[in-house]
XYZ file of C-alpha atoms in Angstrom:
680
model
C -176.063 57.197 -171.375
C -176.961 60.827 -171.025
C -180.684 59.859 -170.920
C -180.073 57.342 -168.113
C -178.204 59.932 -166.162
C -181.057 62.324 -166.708
C -183.597 59.740 -165.447
C -181.415 59.068 -162.370
C -181.269 62.781 -161.667
C -185.030 63.014 -161.792
C -185.427 60.089 -159.388
C -183.038 61.587 -156.775
C -184.878 63.062 -153.826
C -183.953 66.605 -152.970
C -183.600 67.126 -149.236
C -185.436 70.152 -147.854
C -183.241 73.102 -146.888
C -182.603 73.310 -143.150
C -184.716 75.799 -141.297
C -182.514 78.790 -140.385
C -182.062 79.218 -136.658
C -180.809 82.365 -134.986
C -178.329 81.737 -132.216
C -177.700 84.462 -129.722
C -174.122 85.728 -129.410
C -172.338 83.839 -126.594
C -172.066 86.946 -124.425
C -175.839 87.472 -124.500
C -176.437 84.284 -122.539
C -174.146 85.199 -119.665
C -175.513 86.386 -116.343
C -174.869 89.984 -115.368
C -172.400 88.904 -112.702
C -170.187 87.215 -115.296
C -170.553 90.043 -117.796
C -169.545 92.527 -115.133
C -166.423 90.485 -114.371
C -165.548 90.628 -118.063
C -166.126 94.384 -118.107
C -163.942 94.846 -115.033
C -161.076 93.130 -116.816
C -161.665 95.114 -120.014
C -161.714 98.435 -118.138
C -158.509 97.575 -116.266
C -156.677 96.785 -119.506
C -157.982 99.702 -121.574
C -160.963 101.877 -120.523
C -161.564 102.867 -124.141
C -162.363 99.263 -125.001
C -165.646 99.539 -123.087
C -167.134 101.387 -126.039
C -166.187 98.560 -128.393
C -167.715 96.057 -125.991
C -170.962 98.008 -125.908
C -171.194 97.887 -129.720
C -170.874 94.084 -129.875
C -174.578 93.402 -129.337
C -177.725 94.789 -127.772
C -177.133 92.709 -124.664
C -173.561 93.968 -124.367
C -174.780 97.531 -124.803
C -177.318 97.084 -122.013
C -174.834 95.318 -119.748
C -172.224 98.036 -120.180
C -174.892 100.602 -119.330
C -175.765 98.791 -116.094
C -172.103 98.165 -115.213
C -170.689 101.695 -115.465
C -170.379 103.383 -112.075
C -168.007 106.275 -112.854
C -168.788 108.928 -115.476
C -166.228 111.481 -116.751
C -167.833 113.509 -119.548
C -165.601 115.853 -121.525
C -168.224 118.593 -121.848
C -171.015 119.722 -119.554
C -173.540 119.842 -122.408
C -173.149 116.057 -122.749
C -174.347 115.506 -119.187
C -178.079 114.841 -119.910
C -177.251 112.233 -122.556
C -174.581 110.608 -120.391
C -176.874 110.313 -117.368
C -179.650 108.883 -119.537
C -177.258 106.319 -121.010
C -175.906 105.254 -117.607
C -178.734 105.461 -115.052
C -176.905 103.182 -112.579
C -173.823 105.408 -112.287
C -173.015 106.407 -108.728
C -169.988 108.695 -109.289
C -169.826 111.716 -111.586
C -166.475 113.384 -112.250
C -166.768 116.757 -114.004
C -163.133 117.753 -113.463
C -162.531 117.654 -117.242
C -165.230 120.290 -117.763
C -163.758 123.728 -117.184
C -167.198 125.310 -117.132
C -170.345 123.679 -115.740
C -173.309 126.086 -115.830
C -176.227 125.853 -113.435
C -178.381 124.472 -116.260
C -176.118 121.434 -116.571
C -176.504 120.584 -112.887
C -180.249 121.171 -113.180
C -180.308 118.460 -115.871
C -179.569 115.755 -113.294
C -182.841 113.792 -113.077
C -184.780 113.717 -109.827
C -184.077 110.587 -107.811
C -180.658 110.144 -109.397
C -178.480 107.314 -108.086
C -175.468 109.633 -107.857
C -173.587 109.394 -104.564
C -170.335 111.218 -105.439
C -169.761 114.376 -107.503
C -166.428 116.017 -108.346
C -166.578 119.694 -109.378
C -163.049 120.463 -108.164
C -161.805 122.017 -111.424
C -165.063 123.416 -112.702
C -166.556 126.865 -112.653
C -169.630 128.578 -113.983
C -172.108 127.249 -111.434
C -173.445 128.785 -108.245
C -176.145 128.477 -105.638
C -178.878 127.788 -108.225
C -177.082 124.778 -109.655
C -176.309 123.389 -106.212
C -179.958 123.867 -105.222
C -181.078 121.772 -108.201
C -178.485 119.172 -107.308
C -179.669 118.976 -103.704
C -183.220 118.303 -104.879
C -182.252 115.704 -107.466
C -179.693 113.661 -105.484
C -181.048 112.776 -102.049
C -178.340 110.139 -101.482
C -175.328 112.285 -102.425
C -172.683 111.641 -99.760
C -169.459 112.872 -101.433
C -169.112 116.383 -102.911
C -165.914 118.107 -104.029
C -166.209 121.872 -104.619
C -162.477 122.587 -104.329
C -161.211 125.753 -106.010
C -164.692 127.247 -105.968
C -163.386 130.761 -105.389
C -166.715 132.084 -106.638
C -168.756 130.111 -104.093
C -169.929 131.881 -100.949
C -172.494 131.596 -98.201
C -175.479 131.263 -100.560
C -173.884 128.204 -102.174
C -173.028 126.781 -98.743
C -176.684 127.156 -97.704
C -177.704 124.923 -100.629
C -174.996 122.407 -99.756
C -176.497 122.283 -96.262
C -179.652 120.794 -97.790
C -177.674 117.682 -98.754
C -178.171 116.040 -95.403
C -176.645 112.707 -96.430
C -173.214 114.260 -97.072
C -170.327 112.478 -95.397
C -167.396 113.853 -97.435
C -167.199 117.517 -98.448
C -164.357 119.623 -99.813
C -164.663 123.427 -99.810
C -160.938 124.061 -100.335
C -160.198 127.543 -101.714
C -163.811 128.681 -101.381
C -162.404 131.996 -100.245
C -165.763 133.791 -100.208
C -167.105 131.423 -97.555
C -167.669 132.970 -94.118
C -168.769 131.750 -90.714
C -172.410 132.110 -91.766
C -172.035 129.639 -94.646
C -170.027 127.197 -92.557
C -172.671 127.421 -89.857
C -175.333 126.373 -92.365
C -173.257 123.363 -93.406
C -172.541 122.389 -89.792
C -176.233 122.459 -88.873
C -177.511 120.890 -92.100
C -174.941 118.106 -92.486
C -174.459 116.541 -89.046
C -173.255 113.236 -90.559
C -170.097 114.737 -92.086
C -167.061 112.482 -91.681
C -164.492 114.239 -93.872
C -164.312 118.014 -94.431
C -161.707 120.217 -96.112
C -161.716 123.981 -95.488
C -158.193 124.601 -96.773
C -157.594 128.241 -97.790
C -161.039 129.350 -96.625
C -159.669 132.666 -95.454
C -163.045 134.113 -94.480
C -163.530 131.705 -91.588
C -162.900 132.612 -87.961
C -163.040 130.846 -84.624
C -166.786 131.496 -84.447
C -167.607 129.249 -87.397
C -165.044 126.617 -86.484
C -166.330 126.405 -82.929
C -169.862 125.847 -84.239
C -168.526 123.142 -86.553
C -166.963 121.324 -83.608
C -170.238 121.633 -81.707
C -172.514 120.252 -84.431
C -170.400 117.753 -86.415
C -169.360 115.234 -83.770
C -168.862 112.439 -86.318
C -165.946 114.149 -88.111
C -162.990 111.809 -88.608
C -160.906 113.960 -90.999
C -160.601 117.765 -91.011
C -158.325 120.010 -93.084
C -158.015 123.583 -91.775
C -154.797 124.462 -93.589
C -154.162 128.198 -94.077
C -157.263 129.216 -92.139
C -157.398 131.762 -89.302
C -157.918 129.195 -86.551
C -156.537 130.212 -83.153
C -156.505 128.901 -79.609
C -160.170 129.899 -79.224
C -161.473 127.079 -81.442
C -158.412 124.812 -81.520
C -159.250 123.150 -78.219
C -162.851 122.477 -79.319
C -161.594 120.919 -82.549
C -159.114 118.750 -80.659
C -161.943 117.441 -78.450
C -163.945 116.026 -81.371
C -164.582 112.458 -80.162
C -163.986 110.673 -83.483
C -161.338 112.884 -85.098
C -158.535 110.801 -86.607
C -156.871 113.120 -89.160
C -156.229 116.834 -88.530
C -154.355 118.988 -91.058
C -153.184 122.434 -89.941
C -150.616 123.352 -92.607
C -149.625 127.015 -92.486
C -151.945 127.977 -89.610
C -150.144 130.978 -88.155
C -152.696 131.272 -85.335
C -151.504 128.001 -83.846
C -148.637 128.735 -81.454
C -147.051 127.363 -78.305
C -149.825 128.852 -76.178
C -152.484 126.980 -78.197
C -150.578 123.706 -77.978
C -149.999 124.185 -74.269
C -153.736 124.629 -73.688
C -154.447 121.004 -74.532
C -155.307 118.838 -71.562
C -156.461 115.353 -70.774
C -159.876 116.123 -72.285
C -158.263 116.134 -75.725
C -159.622 113.406 -78.010
C -157.606 110.203 -77.852
C -158.777 109.165 -81.332
C -156.333 111.418 -83.230
C -153.966 109.358 -85.388
C -152.597 111.813 -87.993
C -151.523 115.402 -87.258
C -149.958 117.716 -89.847
C -148.611 121.013 -88.487
C -146.077 121.694 -91.227
C -145.301 125.359 -91.940
C -146.848 126.468 -88.631
C -144.188 129.118 -88.176
C -145.245 130.191 -84.691
C -144.773 126.755 -83.167
C -141.470 125.941 -81.441
C -139.964 122.858 -79.901
C -141.393 123.980 -76.551
C -144.956 123.855 -77.856
C -144.442 120.453 -79.461
C -143.001 119.061 -76.245
C -146.014 120.273 -74.267
C -148.511 118.911 -76.807
C -147.360 115.307 -77.143
C -148.731 114.228 -73.766
C -152.258 114.897 -75.091
C -152.007 112.774 -78.258
C -150.732 109.381 -77.068
C -152.312 107.372 -79.904
C -150.817 109.391 -82.756
C -149.479 107.327 -85.685
C -148.269 110.090 -88.027
C -146.789 113.511 -87.179
C -145.646 116.134 -89.688
C -143.599 119.061 -88.326
C -141.917 120.041 -91.598
C -140.670 123.644 -91.747
C -142.093 124.131 -88.287
C -139.464 124.317 -85.550
C -135.929 123.489 -84.490
C -135.394 119.919 -83.364
C -133.800 119.931 -79.931
C -132.815 116.976 -77.747
C -135.637 117.779 -75.309
C -138.230 117.766 -78.075
C -136.852 114.502 -79.425
C -137.066 112.893 -76.004
C -140.643 114.120 -75.524
C -141.754 112.012 -78.496
C -141.277 108.940 -76.306
C -144.785 109.664 -75.038
C -146.188 108.788 -78.481
C -145.420 105.099 -78.291
C -147.357 104.153 -81.452
C -145.748 106.731 -83.757
C -145.108 105.228 -87.198
C -144.348 108.241 -89.412
C -142.358 111.387 -88.575
C -141.762 114.152 -91.112
C -139.245 116.864 -90.244
C -138.547 118.236 -93.705
C -136.750 121.572 -93.718
C -136.163 121.605 -89.958
C -132.921 122.628 -88.295
C -131.396 119.989 -86.032
C -129.618 121.156 -82.960
C -126.747 119.092 -81.525
C -127.937 115.642 -80.420
C -131.456 116.355 -81.702
C -131.387 113.531 -84.257
C -129.844 111.162 -81.739
C -132.771 111.854 -79.433
C -135.200 111.051 -82.261
C -133.448 107.725 -82.852
C -133.564 106.784 -79.173
C -137.150 107.926 -78.568
C -138.993 106.885 -81.741
C -137.932 103.277 -82.143
C -141.354 102.311 -83.505
C -141.342 104.609 -86.555
C -141.475 103.110 -90.039
C -141.131 106.325 -92.051
C -138.716 109.214 -91.416
C -138.310 112.314 -93.583
C -135.256 114.542 -93.107
C -135.409 116.158 -96.539
C -133.659 119.537 -96.768
C -132.800 119.485 -93.063
C -129.758 121.354 -91.796
C -127.576 120.012 -89.004
C -127.818 116.365 -90.158
C -124.345 114.845 -89.750
C -122.873 111.384 -90.270
C -122.490 110.850 -86.553
C -126.081 111.652 -85.666
C -127.721 109.976 -88.663
C -125.668 106.809 -88.181
C -126.695 106.659 -84.536
C -130.372 107.272 -85.347
C -130.670 104.561 -88.022
C -128.860 102.080 -85.794
C -131.824 102.395 -83.425
C -134.526 102.388 -86.118
C -134.202 98.767 -87.189
C -137.766 98.579 -88.567
C -137.544 101.655 -90.794
C -139.276 101.158 -94.142
C -139.070 104.633 -95.695
C -136.242 107.166 -95.355
C -135.925 110.545 -97.065
C -132.565 112.355 -96.772
C -132.921 114.506 -99.901
C -130.445 117.413 -99.992
C -128.754 116.417 -96.727
C -125.531 117.623 -98.287
C -123.205 116.954 -95.342
C -123.642 113.205 -95.170
C -121.004 110.898 -96.661
C -120.337 107.208 -97.224
C -120.400 106.719 -93.460
C -124.137 107.412 -93.295
C -124.928 105.223 -96.303
C -122.998 102.336 -94.771
C -124.964 102.732 -91.550
C -128.308 102.943 -93.356
C -127.702 99.886 -95.519
C -126.453 97.769 -92.635
C -129.144 98.744 -90.119
C -132.237 99.274 -92.287
C -132.221 96.261 -94.582
C -136.028 96.213 -94.860
C -136.273 99.620 -96.569
C -138.851 99.835 -99.356
C -138.277 103.536 -100.083
C -135.040 105.530 -100.024
C -134.800 109.077 -101.310
C -131.390 110.738 -101.294
C -131.327 113.233 -104.146
C -128.350 115.611 -104.229
C -126.335 113.903 -101.507
C -123.215 115.012 -103.337
C -120.601 113.747 -100.865
C -121.598 110.094 -101.237
C -119.304 108.099 -103.517
C -120.254 105.602 -106.207
C -118.779 102.795 -104.117
C -121.074 103.552 -101.201
C -124.112 103.647 -103.494
C -123.421 100.031 -104.452
C -124.209 99.060 -100.871
C -127.829 100.074 -101.436
C -128.401 97.388 -104.036
C -126.405 94.775 -102.153
C -128.094 95.198 -98.759
C -131.554 96.691 -99.402
C -133.081 94.179 -101.801
C -136.689 95.009 -100.807
C -136.584 98.533 -102.263
C -139.597 99.578 -104.334
C -138.789 103.293 -104.627
C -135.312 104.777 -105.018
C -134.269 108.358 -105.770
C -130.564 108.896 -106.484
C -130.999 112.005 -108.633
C -127.849 114.108 -108.987
C -125.531 111.549 -107.428
C -122.249 109.798 -108.246
C -124.049 106.637 -109.384
C -122.272 104.640 -112.096
C -122.844 101.378 -113.990
C -121.459 99.276 -111.150
C -124.017 100.887 -108.869
C -126.811 100.025 -111.308
C -125.483 96.475 -111.515
C -125.834 96.225 -107.738
C -129.322 97.788 -107.866
C -130.391 95.051 -110.273
C -130.722 92.913 -107.166
C -133.743 95.039 -106.165
C -136.215 93.135 -108.321
C -139.236 94.855 -106.701
C -138.273 98.348 -107.884
C -141.265 100.212 -109.292
C -139.856 103.769 -109.195
C -136.252 104.666 -110.043
C -135.102 108.277 -110.293
C -131.503 108.616 -111.477
C -131.603 111.920 -113.357
C -128.411 114.009 -113.635
C -126.291 110.896 -113.006
C -123.633 111.566 -115.621
C -121.624 108.383 -115.070
C -124.268 105.854 -116.058
C -124.460 104.364 -119.553
C -126.420 101.836 -121.579
C -124.545 99.033 -119.841
C -125.986 100.018 -116.466
C -129.524 100.351 -117.835
C -129.213 96.866 -119.305
C -128.813 95.435 -115.798
C -131.973 97.233 -114.660
C -133.961 96.242 -117.746
C -133.170 92.571 -117.281
C -133.815 92.417 -113.535
C -136.606 94.881 -112.629
C -139.804 93.789 -114.411
C -142.063 95.735 -112.016
C -140.623 99.125 -112.983
C -143.382 101.672 -113.612
C -141.564 104.996 -113.340
C -138.009 105.837 -114.394
C -136.395 109.276 -114.510
C -133.291 109.648 -116.694
C -133.345 113.444 -116.941
C -130.059 114.800 -118.354
C -128.318 111.420 -118.313
C -126.114 112.315 -121.250
C -124.287 108.973 -121.303
C -127.255 106.867 -122.412
C -128.521 106.154 -125.909
C -131.131 104.040 -127.676
C -129.611 100.733 -126.579
C -130.194 101.464 -122.901
C -133.747 102.743 -123.411
C -134.590 99.666 -125.487
C -133.460 97.427 -122.636
C -135.723 99.299 -120.201
C -138.694 99.151 -122.580
C -138.276 95.432 -123.240
C -137.798 94.536 -119.581
C -140.536 96.719 -118.071
C -143.943 95.801 -119.550
C -145.757 97.844 -116.867
C -143.825 101.074 -117.555
C -146.161 104.058 -117.106
C -143.791 107.055 -116.977
C -140.352 107.829 -118.398
C -138.356 111.057 -118.447
C -135.672 111.234 -121.144
C -135.391 115.012 -121.251
C -132.035 116.246 -122.567
C -130.766 112.718 -123.270
C -129.497 114.122 -126.545
C -128.338 110.837 -128.087
C -131.677 109.064 -128.189
C -133.451 108.728 -131.539
C -136.681 107.325 -132.919
C -135.423 103.825 -132.070
C -136.084 104.610 -128.416
C -139.616 105.785 -129.127
C -140.348 102.744 -131.257
C -139.314 100.444 -128.418
C -141.332 102.451 -125.882
C -144.398 102.206 -128.129
C -144.644 98.546 -127.035
C -145.239 99.717 -123.421
C -149.012 99.933 -123.648
C -149.403 101.301 -120.099
C -147.259 104.377 -120.811
C -149.096 107.573 -119.854
C -146.257 110.084 -119.336
C -143.447 110.719 -121.824
C -140.939 113.551 -121.412
C -138.439 113.910 -124.253
C -137.713 117.633 -124.011
C -134.446 118.639 -125.627
C -133.971 115.412 -127.624
C -133.105 116.839 -131.058
C -132.712 113.468 -132.817
C -136.291 112.248 -132.356
C -138.827 113.001 -135.071
C -142.469 112.600 -135.996
C -141.725 109.044 -137.154
C -140.973 107.981 -133.584
C -143.827 110.024 -132.122
C -146.289 108.400 -134.505
C -145.271 104.983 -133.154
C -145.874 106.235 -129.612
C -149.301 107.551 -130.595
C -150.355 104.246 -132.154
C -148.924 102.000 -129.440
C -149.443 103.984 -126.222
C -153.165 104.742 -126.307
C -153.191 105.798 -122.628
C -150.711 108.656 -123.185
C -151.917 111.655 -121.157
C -148.818 113.838 -120.644
C -146.307 114.649 -123.391
C -143.367 117.061 -123.335
C -141.667 117.498 -126.729
C -140.173 120.949 -126.205
C -137.063 121.497 -128.379
C -137.700 118.351 -130.408
C -137.058 120.281 -133.595
C -137.813 117.412 -135.999
C -141.319 116.844 -134.708
C -143.800 118.460 -137.070
C -147.424 118.336 -138.179
C -147.215 114.649 -139.069
C -146.695 113.787 -135.405
C -149.652 115.953 -134.435
C -151.900 114.217 -136.957
C -151.058 110.844 -135.422
C -151.680 112.188 -131.917
C -155.061 113.552 -132.927
C -156.051 110.201 -134.403
C -154.841 107.845 -131.672
C -154.062 109.752 -128.434
C -157.567 110.455 -127.196
C -156.431 110.369 -123.557
C -153.961 113.246 -124.043
C -154.459 115.924 -121.382
C -151.210 117.943 -121.381
C -148.667 118.793 -124.090
C -145.660 121.124 -124.435
C -144.969 122.031 -128.085
C -142.455 124.841 -127.603
C -139.724 125.134 -130.264
C -141.108 122.241 -132.358
C -141.722 122.467 -136.114
C -145.501 122.368 -135.739
C -147.595 124.755 -137.851
C -151.230 125.843 -137.845
C -152.210 122.538 -139.469
C -150.773 120.447 -136.649
C -152.200 122.702 -133.959
C -155.674 122.533 -135.479
C -155.476 118.745 -135.647
C -154.639 118.623 -131.914
C -157.750 120.652 -131.166
C -159.846 117.607 -132.084
C -158.688 115.874 -128.862
C -161.687 116.641 -126.673
C -159.976 116.057 -123.323
C -156.910 118.241 -123.968
C -156.629 120.623 -121.015
C -153.128 122.097 -120.884
C -150.980 123.387 -123.765
C -147.660 125.237 -123.865
C -147.079 126.971 -127.195
C -143.981 129.179 -127.019
C -141.575 129.996 -129.879
C -143.346 128.042 -132.613
C -142.299 129.714 -135.851
C -145.009 127.967 -137.877
C -147.923 129.240 -135.799
C -149.826 132.321 -136.973
C -152.309 134.416 -134.969
C -155.168 133.221 -137.181
C -154.211 129.557 -136.777
C -153.826 129.919 -133.040
C -157.170 131.720 -132.768
C -158.941 128.964 -134.701
C -157.372 126.203 -132.601
C -158.255 127.863 -129.294
C -161.847 128.396 -130.359
C -162.258 124.754 -131.416
C -160.477 123.169 -128.441
C -163.280 123.541 -125.905
C -161.767 121.628 -122.977
C -158.701 123.809 -122.373
C -158.139 125.002 -118.826
C -154.617 126.458 -119.161
C -152.600 127.739 -122.121
C -149.077 129.169 -122.055
C -148.355 131.555 -124.928
C -145.633 133.999 -125.845
C -146.577 137.535 -124.899
C -146.165 138.666 -128.507
C -149.433 136.936 -129.449
C -151.453 138.935 -126.927
C -151.738 141.989 -129.153
C -152.173 139.965 -132.356
C -155.271 138.035 -131.331
C -158.839 139.414 -131.152
C -159.693 140.534 -127.624
C -163.227 139.153 -127.896
C -161.809 135.713 -128.733
C -159.568 135.717 -125.654
C -162.523 136.717 -123.485
C -164.652 133.979 -125.023
C -162.059 131.297 -124.309
C -161.549 132.621 -120.766
C -165.312 132.530 -120.215
C -165.184 128.789 -120.871
C -162.828 128.447 -117.887
C -159.427 128.656 -119.619
C -156.550 130.592 -118.032
C -153.902 132.230 -120.227
C -150.330 132.508 -118.995
C -148.266 134.939 -121.036
C -144.555 134.108 -121.264
C -141.873 136.622 -122.223
C -138.795 134.407 -122.533
C -136.119 135.069 -125.140
C -135.676 132.622 -128.006
C -132.949 130.100 -127.095
C -132.336 127.027 -129.232
C -129.034 125.717 -127.893
C -129.121 122.766 -125.528
C -126.275 122.856 -123.029
C -124.352 119.580 -122.568
C -125.349 117.787 -119.362
C -121.958 118.147 -117.694
C -121.816 121.891 -118.417
C -125.377 122.357 -117.159
C -124.636 120.433 -113.954
C -121.544 122.508 -113.238
C -123.489 125.735 -113.746
C -126.286 124.565 -111.438
C -123.767 123.641 -108.735
C -122.143 127.064 -109.053
C -125.538 128.658 -108.429
C -126.069 126.510 -105.309
C -122.650 127.470 -103.960
C -123.447 131.140 -104.288
């Protein structure tokens, strides 16, 4: 039997093994157009996932290299490798690099495809670096040199060689003079957008030359410059100018505004003259005849609003936005605005004096198409105004009425009942209660809700919001002492797109709140200052679940220690700003945080576990810091050469001398004290 079986085995034919075939990964066979669509979706969901995609295969690596258009390196010394890896990139953002030496800019290869460069928060470079950049990037059309206080006329002369520039920001380049601006005006005739904000060295001579040479300008920011009547008229005659910003220009007065005539450009659509303290209602009234096509006008902190000025605005028939923040209204001034500006969609009366129920009610009754209204700190208005607003302006998408203390909870319910299209609502420091939140639940499009210092709301009210407002992205519950974990959990579960939440001084919340918020993967801002019941256990859940976290305030969270910092260092690679004051973090935790390459801003005050040696080591390792707040006591304990070394990298130290104070005042006590201060 065994022999027969053996013979049968010998007779059986053995099939040849199949020839191995290598099949390409599915993604490798896709066209670039399809791969790029995939990458777009990946980047929108989680930018960090692009690295994982690139490691999937050689084809994915190459596709990701061709797809990337924006580069944001964490250190300037990485620039050569980054540019070599992504030769198709068109935008380079160096705002995370506190110091960018000339050599780094010289590393940009000749013929680079770069078209936009952001150096707005960087230092360390000068004319030599900009000269190399001009030679390497012939197609550069967008350059941001904001805050370049060290840049002067020599740097401007190199910028002038970038003849393709269309957008240029020289804000706070305080060393710039008319000579440098003249070079730019002559060398860059195609400029469309230019910011010269805080360029204090400029005079009418340079600005007049700018108006003469750069006829294609559509947007110009001259805020806080020394512009006067001499060049103002030339600027206003620019044929294509659409946006003009003149914030804080003390040289602009009634005489300058009165000098405008029919030759003034009719293209101007946006004019910002806020904080122009030498302008009065007379000047505004004389100016409006020359700007008939204006869409947006900002006169905040500028002049008194009189009936005659209000009536003069009738001449701007297309006006859509009017900002009068901080202005004083004379009798019937607001009524005149309501009668004359029936086309406006956005009105700001924040911090205005003289706003009464009678006048505001009349104005909103005329402004039927109003979409945005700001009456922050209009402390004299009552339920009468709210009733008028909610009955007349039912299409509102934004309503801001912080600290309107004479409005009752009953009147606030009208907002939710009548203004169902609201997307942004600020009721900070109001009489809002749970019934008001129940009414607001009808505003299903809400994306921003600020209800801090509302002491009458509880978890019940937040439950209504959580169940009815799925589009919520930003919620402020600062010092809402009546809420606890149950309310926060309802918000977290009902708002999958939540990006920012402020729970500071909500003293009843615990780690349960943080665990629920850890499911909100879009969360980038978390403020839990003064929440003594949260601990590192909850923070670790946030670190693991909220990988996009960039701003974290855990001041006076006494139970958060080094364990929380270790989790942050491992998972929170997007962290840019953190406040650690009064926590239980020691040198170990601080050193672990220093491994987060993009960390820029730290506040480290009254940390008992931090030693001078540990702090010194952390500051030396953390190379991306741009600002650090420390207690003044450390200044004499740390090596002077170390402080100079860190400052040389572009970091600014702010020394704080505040007394140690652990106690957290109850919300109702704090609110009463703050109101007492306002009364005084």
